[in-house]
Amino acid sequence: MDEEVEAIECAAFEAWPAAEVRSLAGWRLRFNHGVTQRGNSVWTGIEPVVPDDLGDRMEAVESFYGERNRPAIFQISPWAAAGGLDRELAARGYESASPVFVQSAACAPVAARPVATGREAGCDATPTPDWIDLTTRRGRYAAGAADVFLQMLDRLGERAGFAWAADREGPAASGLVVLAPPWAGIFAMRTLEDRRERGLGAALLTAMARWARGRGVTQLYLQVEQDNPAALGLYAGAGFVTRYPYHCRRGPAG
C-alpha cells in the first residue's frame, strides 16, 4: 500500500465518527444506531493479514453487534482481501455487498472549475437551515436518521464544511466536506431529483474544493458506489480517478 492510499483510508475512517467505537486489537467496531452502513461496520485497519485469533475476534464482533440488534458488517479493503479476510468471511456465510470506488483528485484544479451561469454555490462552517432540510428531511437522512446524522456532524466540529448549490428556483443540492489536511473528503452529495442534470453537482464540488483549499488542503478524496453511473461521470469530469475499491461483507441479521 502506498502512503497516499494509507492516508486516504485513515482520513476516511476519522471523517465518519460513529456514536460508539470499540477497539479490538487493531480493528474498530463502529455503531451509529443503524444510520449508514459505514457507521455500523468493522474497520479492519490497514494490515493485510488474517489474525491468528480470528475465531475469538469473530465471536467478539458478532456479540458486539448482536447486543445492539445489528448484523455484523465488515468493510473489506483490497489489503484485507489480499490477506485472506474476505475469503474467511465468505466461508462463514458473510455475503458480499455495496461495492465502492475510492477516488482522489488534486484540489486546485477542482477549485478552479467555474460555476455554471445561473448557478450559485458556497460552503459554510456551520449548516444552514436549507442545508439541513436538503440533507435530512428531503435527503437520505430523513425521519429518525436525522438526529443521529446531526449528532455525527457535531462530533466533526470545525473539520466540517457544509456546501450548497442553487439555481434560479432556489437551493437544490448539498454536500459535506471533512478536513484532514493535506486531504479533505467529499461526502453526502445530494441534488433534488427534479433539479438534476443542471450543473448543481459540479457547482458543489467547486465550492467544497475552494473551501478546503483555503484551509490547507491539496488533495481531495471521495467514495462512490460502483453502480452509480451518474456520480461516476460527474467525478470523472472533475478529474477524480479511482485509487482502490472496497466492499462489505454482511453477516446474518442480529
PDB file of C-alpha atoms in Angstrom:
ATOM      1  CA  MET A   1       0.000   0.000   0.000  1.00  0.00           C
ATOM      2  CA  ASP A   2       1.418   3.408  -0.921  1.00  0.00           C
ATOM      3  CA  GLU A   3       1.486   6.278   1.560  1.00  0.00           C
ATOM      4  CA  GLU A   4      -1.287   8.232  -0.170  1.00  0.00           C
ATOM      5  CA  VAL A   5      -3.696   5.298  -0.088  1.00  0.00           C
ATOM      6  CA  GLU A   6      -2.924   4.750   3.596  1.00  0.00           C
ATOM      7  CA  ALA A   7      -3.562   8.451   4.253  1.00  0.00           C
ATOM      8  CA  ILE A   8      -6.896   8.339   2.415  1.00  0.00           C
ATOM      9  CA  GLU A   9      -8.063   5.253   4.271  1.00  0.00           C
ATOM     10  CA  CYS A  10      -7.181   6.659   7.687  1.00  0.00           C
ATOM     11  CA  ALA A  11      -8.708  10.062   6.874  1.00  0.00           C
ATOM     12  CA  ALA A  12     -11.922   8.415   5.694  1.00  0.00           C
ATOM     13  CA  PHE A  13     -12.197   6.467   8.938  1.00  0.00           C
ATOM     14  CA  GLU A  14     -11.831   9.655  11.000  1.00  0.00           C
ATOM     15  CA  ALA A  15     -14.265  11.573   8.765  1.00  0.00           C
ATOM     16  CA  TRP A  16     -17.297   9.475   9.739  1.00  0.00           C
ATOM     17  CA  PRO A  17     -17.176   9.303  13.569  1.00  0.00           C
ATOM     18  CA  ALA A  18     -19.686   6.795  14.868  1.00  0.00           C
ATOM     19  CA  ALA A  19     -21.534   7.271  18.141  1.00  0.00           C
ATOM     20  CA  GLU A  20     -19.664   4.309  19.619  1.00  0.00           C
ATOM     21  CA  VAL A  21     -16.285   2.900  18.583  1.00  0.00           C
ATOM     22  CA  ARG A  22     -14.707  -0.095  20.290  1.00  0.00           C
ATOM     23  CA  SER A  23     -11.101  -1.116  19.637  1.00  0.00           C
ATOM     24  CA  LEU A  24     -10.359  -4.781  19.079  1.00  0.00           C
ATOM     25  CA  ALA A  25      -6.645  -5.441  18.533  1.00  0.00           C
ATOM     26  CA  GLY A  26      -6.320  -3.003  15.639  1.00  0.00           C
ATOM     27  CA  TRP A  27      -9.886  -3.331  14.387  1.00  0.00           C
ATOM     28  CA  ARG A  28     -12.503  -0.684  15.097  1.00  0.00           C
ATOM     29  CA  LEU A  29     -16.083  -1.784  15.777  1.00  0.00           C
ATOM     30  CA  ARG A  30     -18.411   1.101  14.891  1.00  0.00           C
ATOM     31  CA  PHE A  31     -22.010   1.574  15.953  1.00  0.00           C
ATOM     32  CA  ASN A  32     -24.104   4.551  14.877  1.00  0.00           C
ATOM     33  CA  HIS A  33     -27.658   3.494  15.735  1.00  0.00           C
ATOM     34  CA  GLY A  34     -28.127   1.908  12.318  1.00  0.00           C
ATOM     35  CA  VAL A  35     -27.542   5.130  10.351  1.00  0.00           C
ATOM     36  CA  THR A  36     -25.261   4.417   7.352  1.00  0.00           C
ATOM     37  CA  GLN A  37     -23.580   1.111   6.708  1.00  0.00           C
ATOM     38  CA  ARG A  38     -20.129   2.640   7.099  1.00  0.00           C
ATOM     39  CA  GLY A  39     -21.000   3.898  10.576  1.00  0.00           C
ATOM     40  CA  ASN A  40     -22.182   0.445  11.657  1.00  0.00           C
ATOM     41  CA  SER A  41     -19.363  -1.761  10.433  1.00  0.00           C
ATOM     42  CA  VAL A  42     -15.937  -3.093  11.348  1.00  0.00           C
ATOM     43  CA  TRP A  43     -12.970  -1.170  10.013  1.00  0.00           C
ATOM     44  CA  THR A  44     -10.116  -3.641   9.909  1.00  0.00           C
ATOM     45  CA  GLY A  45      -7.321  -1.119   9.542  1.00  0.00           C
ATOM     46  CA  ILE A  46      -4.518  -1.344   7.034  1.00  0.00           C
ATOM     47  CA  GLU A  47      -2.828  -4.634   7.931  1.00  0.00           C
ATOM     48  CA  PRO A  48      -3.162  -7.301   5.185  1.00  0.00           C
ATOM     49  CA  VAL A  49      -3.283 -10.345   7.454  1.00  0.00           C
ATOM     50  CA  VAL A  50      -5.831 -12.696   8.945  1.00  0.00           C
ATOM     51  CA  PRO A  51      -5.161 -12.693  12.700  1.00  0.00           C
ATOM     52  CA  ASP A  52      -4.333 -15.963  14.409  1.00  0.00           C
ATOM     53  CA  ASP A  53      -7.149 -15.278  16.872  1.00  0.00           C
ATOM     54  CA  LEU A  54      -9.791 -14.788  14.154  1.00  0.00           C
ATOM     55  CA  GLY A  55     -12.268 -17.113  15.839  1.00  0.00           C
ATOM     56  CA  ASP A  56     -12.138 -15.169  19.096  1.00  0.00           C
ATOM     57  CA  ARG A  57     -12.371 -11.869  17.255  1.00  0.00           C
ATOM     58  CA  MET A  58     -15.378 -13.017  15.254  1.00  0.00           C
ATOM     59  CA  GLU A  59     -17.123 -14.045  18.445  1.00  0.00           C
ATOM     60  CA  ALA A  60     -16.444 -10.595  19.930  1.00  0.00           C
ATOM     61  CA  VAL A  61     -17.615  -8.802  16.770  1.00  0.00           C
ATOM     62  CA  GLU A  62     -20.825 -10.789  16.462  1.00  0.00           C
ATOM     63  CA  SER A  63     -21.538 -10.334  20.161  1.00  0.00           C
ATOM     64  CA  PHE A  64     -20.975  -6.556  19.912  1.00  0.00           C
ATOM     65  CA  TYR A  65     -23.426  -6.128  17.048  1.00  0.00           C
ATOM     66  CA  GLY A  66     -25.862  -8.741  18.312  1.00  0.00           C
ATOM     67  CA  GLU A  67     -26.224  -6.856  21.592  1.00  0.00           C
ATOM     68  CA  ARG A  68     -27.206  -3.823  19.501  1.00  0.00           C
ATOM     69  CA  ASN A  69     -29.602  -5.761  17.260  1.00  0.00           C
ATOM     70  CA  ARG A  70     -27.435  -5.215  14.197  1.00  0.00           C
ATOM     71  CA  PRO A  71     -25.815  -7.625  11.752  1.00  0.00           C
ATOM     72  CA  ALA A  72     -22.043  -7.799  11.799  1.00  0.00           C
ATOM     73  CA  ILE A  73     -20.671  -5.981   8.741  1.00  0.00           C
ATOM     74  CA  PHE A  74     -17.017  -5.778   7.698  1.00  0.00           C
ATOM     75  CA  GLN A  75     -15.540  -3.131   5.416  1.00  0.00           C
ATOM     76  CA  ILE A  76     -13.219  -5.077   3.115  1.00  0.00           C
ATOM     77  CA  SER A  77     -10.346  -3.184   1.528  1.00  0.00           C
ATOM     78  CA  PRO A  78      -8.013  -4.704  -1.103  1.00  0.00           C
ATOM     79  CA  TRP A  79      -5.362  -5.377   1.532  1.00  0.00           C
ATOM     80  CA  ALA A  80      -7.887  -7.083   3.815  1.00  0.00           C
ATOM     81  CA  ALA A  81      -8.943  -9.228   0.870  1.00  0.00           C
ATOM     82  CA  ALA A  82      -5.331  -9.956  -0.072  1.00  0.00           C
ATOM     83  CA  GLY A  83      -4.634 -11.054   3.471  1.00  0.00           C
ATOM     84  CA  GLY A  84      -7.430 -13.623   3.289  1.00  0.00           C
ATOM     85  CA  LEU A  85     -10.061 -11.984   5.492  1.00  0.00           C
ATOM     86  CA  ASP A  86     -12.582 -11.699   2.661  1.00  0.00           C
ATOM     87  CA  ARG A  87     -12.212 -15.399   1.908  1.00  0.00           C
ATOM     88  CA  GLU A  88     -12.598 -16.333   5.565  1.00  0.00           C
ATOM     89  CA  LEU A  89     -15.767 -14.255   5.920  1.00  0.00           C
ATOM     90  CA  ALA A  90     -17.243 -15.759   2.762  1.00  0.00           C
ATOM     91  CA  ALA A  91     -16.602 -19.228   4.178  1.00  0.00           C
ATOM     92  CA  ARG A  92     -18.505 -18.199   7.301  1.00  0.00           C
ATOM     93  CA  GLY A  93     -21.543 -17.217   5.235  1.00  0.00           C
ATOM     94  CA  TYR A  94     -20.994 -13.469   5.074  1.00  0.00           C
ATOM     95  CA  GLU A  95     -22.473 -12.016   1.874  1.00  0.00           C
ATOM     96  CA  SER A  96     -20.645  -9.523  -0.332  1.00  0.00           C
ATOM     97  CA  ALA A  97     -22.418  -6.170  -0.757  1.00  0.00           C
ATOM     98  CA  SER A  98     -22.064  -2.467  -1.560  1.00  0.00           C
ATOM     99  CA  PRO A  99     -19.019  -2.268  -3.875  1.00  0.00           C
ATOM    100  CA  VAL A 100     -17.429   1.184  -3.773  1.00  0.00           C
ATOM    101  CA  PHE A 101     -14.626   3.016  -5.564  1.00  0.00           C
ATOM    102  CA  VAL A 102     -12.392   5.323  -3.527  1.00  0.00           C
ATOM    103  CA  GLN A 103     -11.259   8.154  -5.792  1.00  0.00           C
ATOM    104  CA  SER A 104      -8.981  11.175  -5.481  1.00  0.00           C
ATOM    105  CA  ALA A 105      -8.119  14.385  -7.301  1.00  0.00           C
ATOM    106  CA  ALA A 106      -5.839  17.361  -6.836  1.00  0.00           C
ATOM    107  CA  CYS A 107      -7.751  20.118  -5.068  1.00  0.00           C
ATOM    108  CA  ALA A 108      -6.578  23.134  -7.088  1.00  0.00           C
ATOM    109  CA  PRO A 109      -7.981  22.073 -10.496  1.00  0.00           C
ATOM    110  CA  VAL A 110     -11.355  21.227  -8.950  1.00  0.00           C
ATOM    111  CA  ALA A 111     -11.416  24.585  -7.170  1.00  0.00           C
ATOM    112  CA  ALA A 112     -10.614  26.338 -10.454  1.00  0.00           C
ATOM    113  CA  ARG A 113     -13.619  24.906 -12.264  1.00  0.00           C
ATOM    114  CA  PRO A 114     -16.220  27.626 -12.915  1.00  0.00           C
ATOM    115  CA  VAL A 115     -19.748  27.513 -11.574  1.00  0.00           C
ATOM    116  CA  ALA A 116     -22.235  27.482 -14.455  1.00  0.00           C
ATOM    117  CA  THR A 117     -24.145  30.632 -15.339  1.00  0.00           C
ATOM    118  CA  GLY A 118     -27.352  30.893 -13.345  1.00  0.00           C
ATOM    119  CA  ARG A 119     -25.983  28.730 -10.553  1.00  0.00           C
ATOM    120  CA  GLU A 120     -24.713  29.741  -7.131  1.00  0.00           C
ATOM    121  CA  ALA A 121     -22.682  27.653  -4.716  1.00  0.00           C
ATOM    122  CA  GLY A 122     -20.926  28.097  -1.415  1.00  0.00           C
ATOM    123  CA  CYS A 123     -19.592  26.288   1.616  1.00  0.00           C
ATOM    124  CA  ASP A 124     -20.166  27.330   5.220  1.00  0.00           C
ATOM    125  CA  ALA A 125     -18.566  26.424   8.535  1.00  0.00           C
ATOM    126  CA  THR A 126     -21.988  25.673  10.034  1.00  0.00           C
ATOM    127  CA  PRO A 127     -25.044  24.076   8.415  1.00  0.00           C
ATOM    128  CA  THR A 128     -27.803  26.460   7.359  1.00  0.00           C
ATOM    129  CA  PRO A 129     -31.492  25.572   7.731  1.00  0.00           C
ATOM    130  CA  ASP A 130     -31.633  24.964   3.960  1.00  0.00           C
ATOM    131  CA  TRP A 131     -28.646  22.610   4.177  1.00  0.00           C
ATOM    132  CA  ILE A 132     -30.233  20.630   6.991  1.00  0.00           C
ATOM    133  CA  ASP A 133     -33.536  20.460   5.122  1.00  0.00           C
ATOM    134  CA  LEU A 134     -31.919  19.231   1.893  1.00  0.00           C
ATOM    135  CA  THR A 135     -29.770  16.656   3.666  1.00  0.00           C
ATOM    136  CA  THR A 136     -32.264  15.321   6.195  1.00  0.00           C
ATOM    137  CA  ARG A 137     -35.966  15.864   5.537  1.00  0.00           C
ATOM    138  CA  ARG A 138     -35.574  15.952   1.739  1.00  0.00           C
ATOM    139  CA  GLY A 139     -32.487  13.759   1.557  1.00  0.00           C
ATOM    140  CA  ARG A 140     -31.054  10.485   2.705  1.00  0.00           C
ATOM    141  CA  TYR A 141     -31.152  11.202   6.423  1.00  0.00           C
ATOM    142  CA  ALA A 142     -34.882  11.673   6.931  1.00  0.00           C
ATOM    143  CA  ALA A 143     -37.167  10.765   9.839  1.00  0.00           C
ATOM    144  CA  GLY A 144     -35.359   9.010  12.697  1.00  0.00           C
ATOM    145  CA  ALA A 145     -31.969   9.148  10.973  1.00  0.00           C
ATOM    146  CA  ALA A 146     -31.792  12.946  11.096  1.00  0.00           C
ATOM    147  CA  ASP A 147     -30.913  13.290  14.783  1.00  0.00           C
ATOM    148  CA  VAL A 148     -28.230  10.600  14.576  1.00  0.00           C
ATOM    149  CA  PHE A 149     -26.689  12.206  11.489  1.00  0.00           C
ATOM    150  CA  LEU A 150     -26.693  15.695  13.015  1.00  0.00           C
ATOM    151  CA  GLN A 151     -25.047  14.345  16.169  1.00  0.00           C
ATOM    152  CA  MET A 152     -22.293  12.882  13.997  1.00  0.00           C
ATOM    153  CA  LEU A 153     -21.776  16.303  12.409  1.00  0.00           C
ATOM    154  CA  ASP A 154     -21.365  17.770  15.893  1.00  0.00           C
ATOM    155  CA  ARG A 155     -18.559  15.286  16.531  1.00  0.00           C
ATOM    156  CA  LEU A 156     -16.745  16.572  13.436  1.00  0.00           C
ATOM    157  CA  GLY A 157     -16.561  20.062  14.910  1.00  0.00           C
ATOM    158  CA  GLU A 158     -14.507  22.553  12.900  1.00  0.00           C
ATOM    159  CA  ARG A 159     -13.346  19.887  10.454  1.00  0.00           C
ATOM    160  CA  ALA A 160     -16.662  20.034   8.568  1.00  0.00           C
ATOM    161  CA  GLY A 161     -17.781  22.319   5.757  1.00  0.00           C
ATOM    162  CA  PHE A 162     -21.384  22.417   4.576  1.00  0.00           C
ATOM    163  CA  ALA A 163     -21.758  23.024   0.849  1.00  0.00           C
ATOM    164  CA  TRP A 164     -24.862  24.119  -1.033  1.00  0.00           C
ATOM    165  CA  ALA A 165     -25.781  24.901  -4.617  1.00  0.00           C
ATOM    166  CA  ALA A 166     -28.784  26.749  -6.003  1.00  0.00           C
ATOM    167  CA  ASP A 167     -30.360  27.561  -9.339  1.00  0.00           C
ATOM    168  CA  ARG A 168     -32.932  30.229 -10.126  1.00  0.00           C
ATOM    169  CA  GLU A 169     -35.542  28.210  -8.228  1.00  0.00           C
ATOM    170  CA  GLY A 170     -33.505  28.222  -5.027  1.00  0.00           C
ATOM    171  CA  PRO A 171     -31.292  25.775  -3.066  1.00  0.00           C
ATOM    172  CA  ALA A 172     -31.386  22.281  -4.540  1.00  0.00           C
ATOM    173  CA  ALA A 173     -28.134  20.485  -3.668  1.00  0.00           C
ATOM    174  CA  SER A 174     -25.972  19.883  -0.616  1.00  0.00           C
ATOM    175  CA  GLY A 175     -22.706  18.202   0.285  1.00  0.00           C
ATOM    176  CA  LEU A 176     -20.299  17.686   3.179  1.00  0.00           C
ATOM    177  CA  VAL A 177     -16.533  18.201   3.119  1.00  0.00           C
ATOM    178  CA  VAL A 178     -14.342  16.990   6.003  1.00  0.00           C
ATOM    179  CA  LEU A 179     -10.829  18.320   6.552  1.00  0.00           C
ATOM    180  CA  ALA A 180      -7.739  16.242   7.275  1.00  0.00           C
ATOM    181  CA  PRO A 181      -5.041  18.454   5.681  1.00  0.00           C
ATOM    182  CA  PRO A 182      -3.463  17.964   3.227  1.00  0.00           C
ATOM    183  CA  TRP A 183      -6.530  15.830   2.440  1.00  0.00           C
ATOM    184  CA  ALA A 184     -10.254  16.521   2.536  1.00  0.00           C
ATOM    185  CA  GLY A 185     -13.096  14.075   1.979  1.00  0.00           C
ATOM    186  CA  ILE A 186     -16.258  14.715  -0.030  1.00  0.00           C
ATOM    187  CA  PHE A 187     -19.411  13.129   1.405  1.00  0.00           C
ATOM    188  CA  ALA A 188     -23.217  13.215   1.366  1.00  0.00           C
ATOM    189  CA  MET A 189     -23.611  14.711  -2.115  1.00  0.00           C
ATOM    190  CA  ARG A 190     -27.311  15.214  -2.795  1.00  0.00           C
ATOM    191  CA  THR A 191     -29.324  17.002  -5.521  1.00  0.00           C
ATOM    192  CA  LEU A 192     -33.111  17.108  -5.508  1.00  0.00           C
ATOM    193  CA  GLU A 193     -34.382  14.622  -8.067  1.00  0.00           C
ATOM    194  CA  ASP A 194     -36.330  17.145 -10.142  1.00  0.00           C
ATOM    195  CA  ARG A 195     -33.329  19.521 -10.333  1.00  0.00           C
ATOM    196  CA  ARG A 196     -30.663  17.109 -11.537  1.00  0.00           C
ATOM    197  CA  GLU A 197     -28.594  17.492 -14.716  1.00  0.00           C
ATOM    198  CA  ARG A 198     -28.414  21.255 -14.217  1.00  0.00           C
ATOM    199  CA  GLY A 199     -24.785  21.515 -13.149  1.00  0.00           C
ATOM    200  CA  LEU A 200     -25.529  21.676  -9.435  1.00  0.00           C
ATOM    201  CA  GLY A 201     -23.363  18.685  -8.527  1.00  0.00           C
ATOM    202  CA  ALA A 202     -20.397  20.213 -10.341  1.00  0.00           C
ATOM    203  CA  ALA A 203     -21.034  23.510  -8.552  1.00  0.00           C
ATOM    204  CA  LEU A 204     -20.989  21.706  -5.200  1.00  0.00           C
ATOM    205  CA  LEU A 205     -17.611  20.142  -5.963  1.00  0.00           C
ATOM    206  CA  THR A 206     -16.164  23.532  -6.892  1.00  0.00           C
ATOM    207  CA  ALA A 207     -17.474  25.133  -3.702  1.00  0.00           C
ATOM    208  CA  MET A 208     -16.127  22.371  -1.469  1.00  0.00           C
ATOM    209  CA  ALA A 209     -12.738  22.384  -3.183  1.00  0.00           C
ATOM    210  CA  ARG A 210     -12.420  26.162  -2.795  1.00  0.00           C
ATOM    211  CA  TRP A 211     -13.367  25.999   0.876  1.00  0.00           C
ATOM    212  CA  ALA A 212     -10.921  23.165   1.539  1.00  0.00           C
ATOM    213  CA  ARG A 213      -8.086  24.763  -0.422  1.00  0.00           C
ATOM    214  CA  GLY A 214      -8.375  27.864   1.729  1.00  0.00           C
ATOM    215  CA  ARG A 215      -7.715  25.632   4.738  1.00  0.00           C
ATOM    216  CA  GLY A 216      -4.521  23.986   3.578  1.00  0.00           C
ATOM    217  CA  VAL A 217      -5.929  21.106   1.536  1.00  0.00           C
ATOM    218  CA  THR A 218      -4.110  19.991  -1.616  1.00  0.00           C
ATOM    219  CA  GLN A 219      -5.845  16.656  -2.306  1.00  0.00           C
ATOM    220  CA  LEU A 220      -9.475  15.502  -2.300  1.00  0.00           C
ATOM    221  CA  TYR A 221     -10.919  12.018  -1.927  1.00  0.00           C
ATOM    222  CA  LEU A 222     -14.403  10.548  -2.078  1.00  0.00           C
ATOM    223  CA  GLN A 223     -16.231   7.228  -2.034  1.00  0.00           C
ATOM    224  CA  VAL A 224     -18.709   6.404  -4.795  1.00  0.00           C
ATOM    225  CA  GLU A 225     -20.886   3.356  -5.396  1.00  0.00           C
ATOM    226  CA  GLN A 226     -19.665   1.355  -8.358  1.00  0.00           C
ATOM    227  CA  ASP A 227     -23.190   1.059  -9.795  1.00  0.00           C
ATOM    228  CA  ASN A 228     -23.881   4.825  -9.850  1.00  0.00           C
ATOM    229  CA  PRO A 229     -23.018   5.933 -13.404  1.00  0.00           C
ATOM    230  CA  ALA A 230     -24.267   9.494 -12.924  1.00  0.00           C
ATOM    231  CA  ALA A 231     -21.983  10.089  -9.947  1.00  0.00           C
ATOM    232  CA  LEU A 232     -19.057   8.348 -11.638  1.00  0.00           C
ATOM    233  CA  GLY A 233     -19.478  10.611 -14.658  1.00  0.00           C
ATOM    234  CA  LEU A 234     -19.659  13.743 -12.510  1.00  0.00           C
ATOM    235  CA  TYR A 235     -16.492  12.871 -10.617  1.00  0.00           C
ATOM    236  CA  ALA A 236     -14.581  11.801 -13.722  1.00  0.00           C
ATOM    237  CA  GLY A 237     -15.442  15.134 -15.317  1.00  0.00           C
ATOM    238  CA  ALA A 238     -13.948  16.908 -12.307  1.00  0.00           C
ATOM    239  CA  GLY A 239     -10.712  14.914 -12.565  1.00  0.00           C
ATOM    240  CA  PHE A 240     -11.218  12.222  -9.941  1.00  0.00           C
ATOM    241  CA  VAL A 241      -9.563   8.862 -10.579  1.00  0.00           C
ATOM    242  CA  THR A 242     -10.027   5.538  -8.791  1.00  0.00           C
ATOM    243  CA  ARG A 243      -7.342   4.675  -6.248  1.00  0.00           C
ATOM    244  CA  TYR A 244      -8.803   1.445  -4.876  1.00  0.00           C
ATOM    245  CA  PRO A 245     -12.113  -0.375  -4.378  1.00  0.00           C
ATOM    246  CA  TYR A 246     -13.728  -1.791  -1.304  1.00  0.00           C
ATOM    247  CA  HIS A 247     -16.866  -3.739  -0.500  1.00  0.00           C
ATOM    248  CA  CYS A 248     -18.632  -5.029   2.584  1.00  0.00           C
ATOM    249  CA  ARG A 249     -19.244  -8.483   3.982  1.00  0.00           C
ATOM    250  CA  ARG A 250     -22.550  -8.731   5.804  1.00  0.00           C
ATOM    251  CA  GLY A 251     -23.390 -11.432   8.307  1.00  0.00           C
ATOM    252  CA  PRO A 252     -26.832 -12.721   9.277  1.00  0.00           C
ATOM    253  CA  ALA A 253     -29.215 -10.231  10.872  1.00  0.00           C
ATOM    254  CA  GLY A 254     -28.685  -9.745  14.570  1.00  0.00           C
TER     255      GLY A 254
END
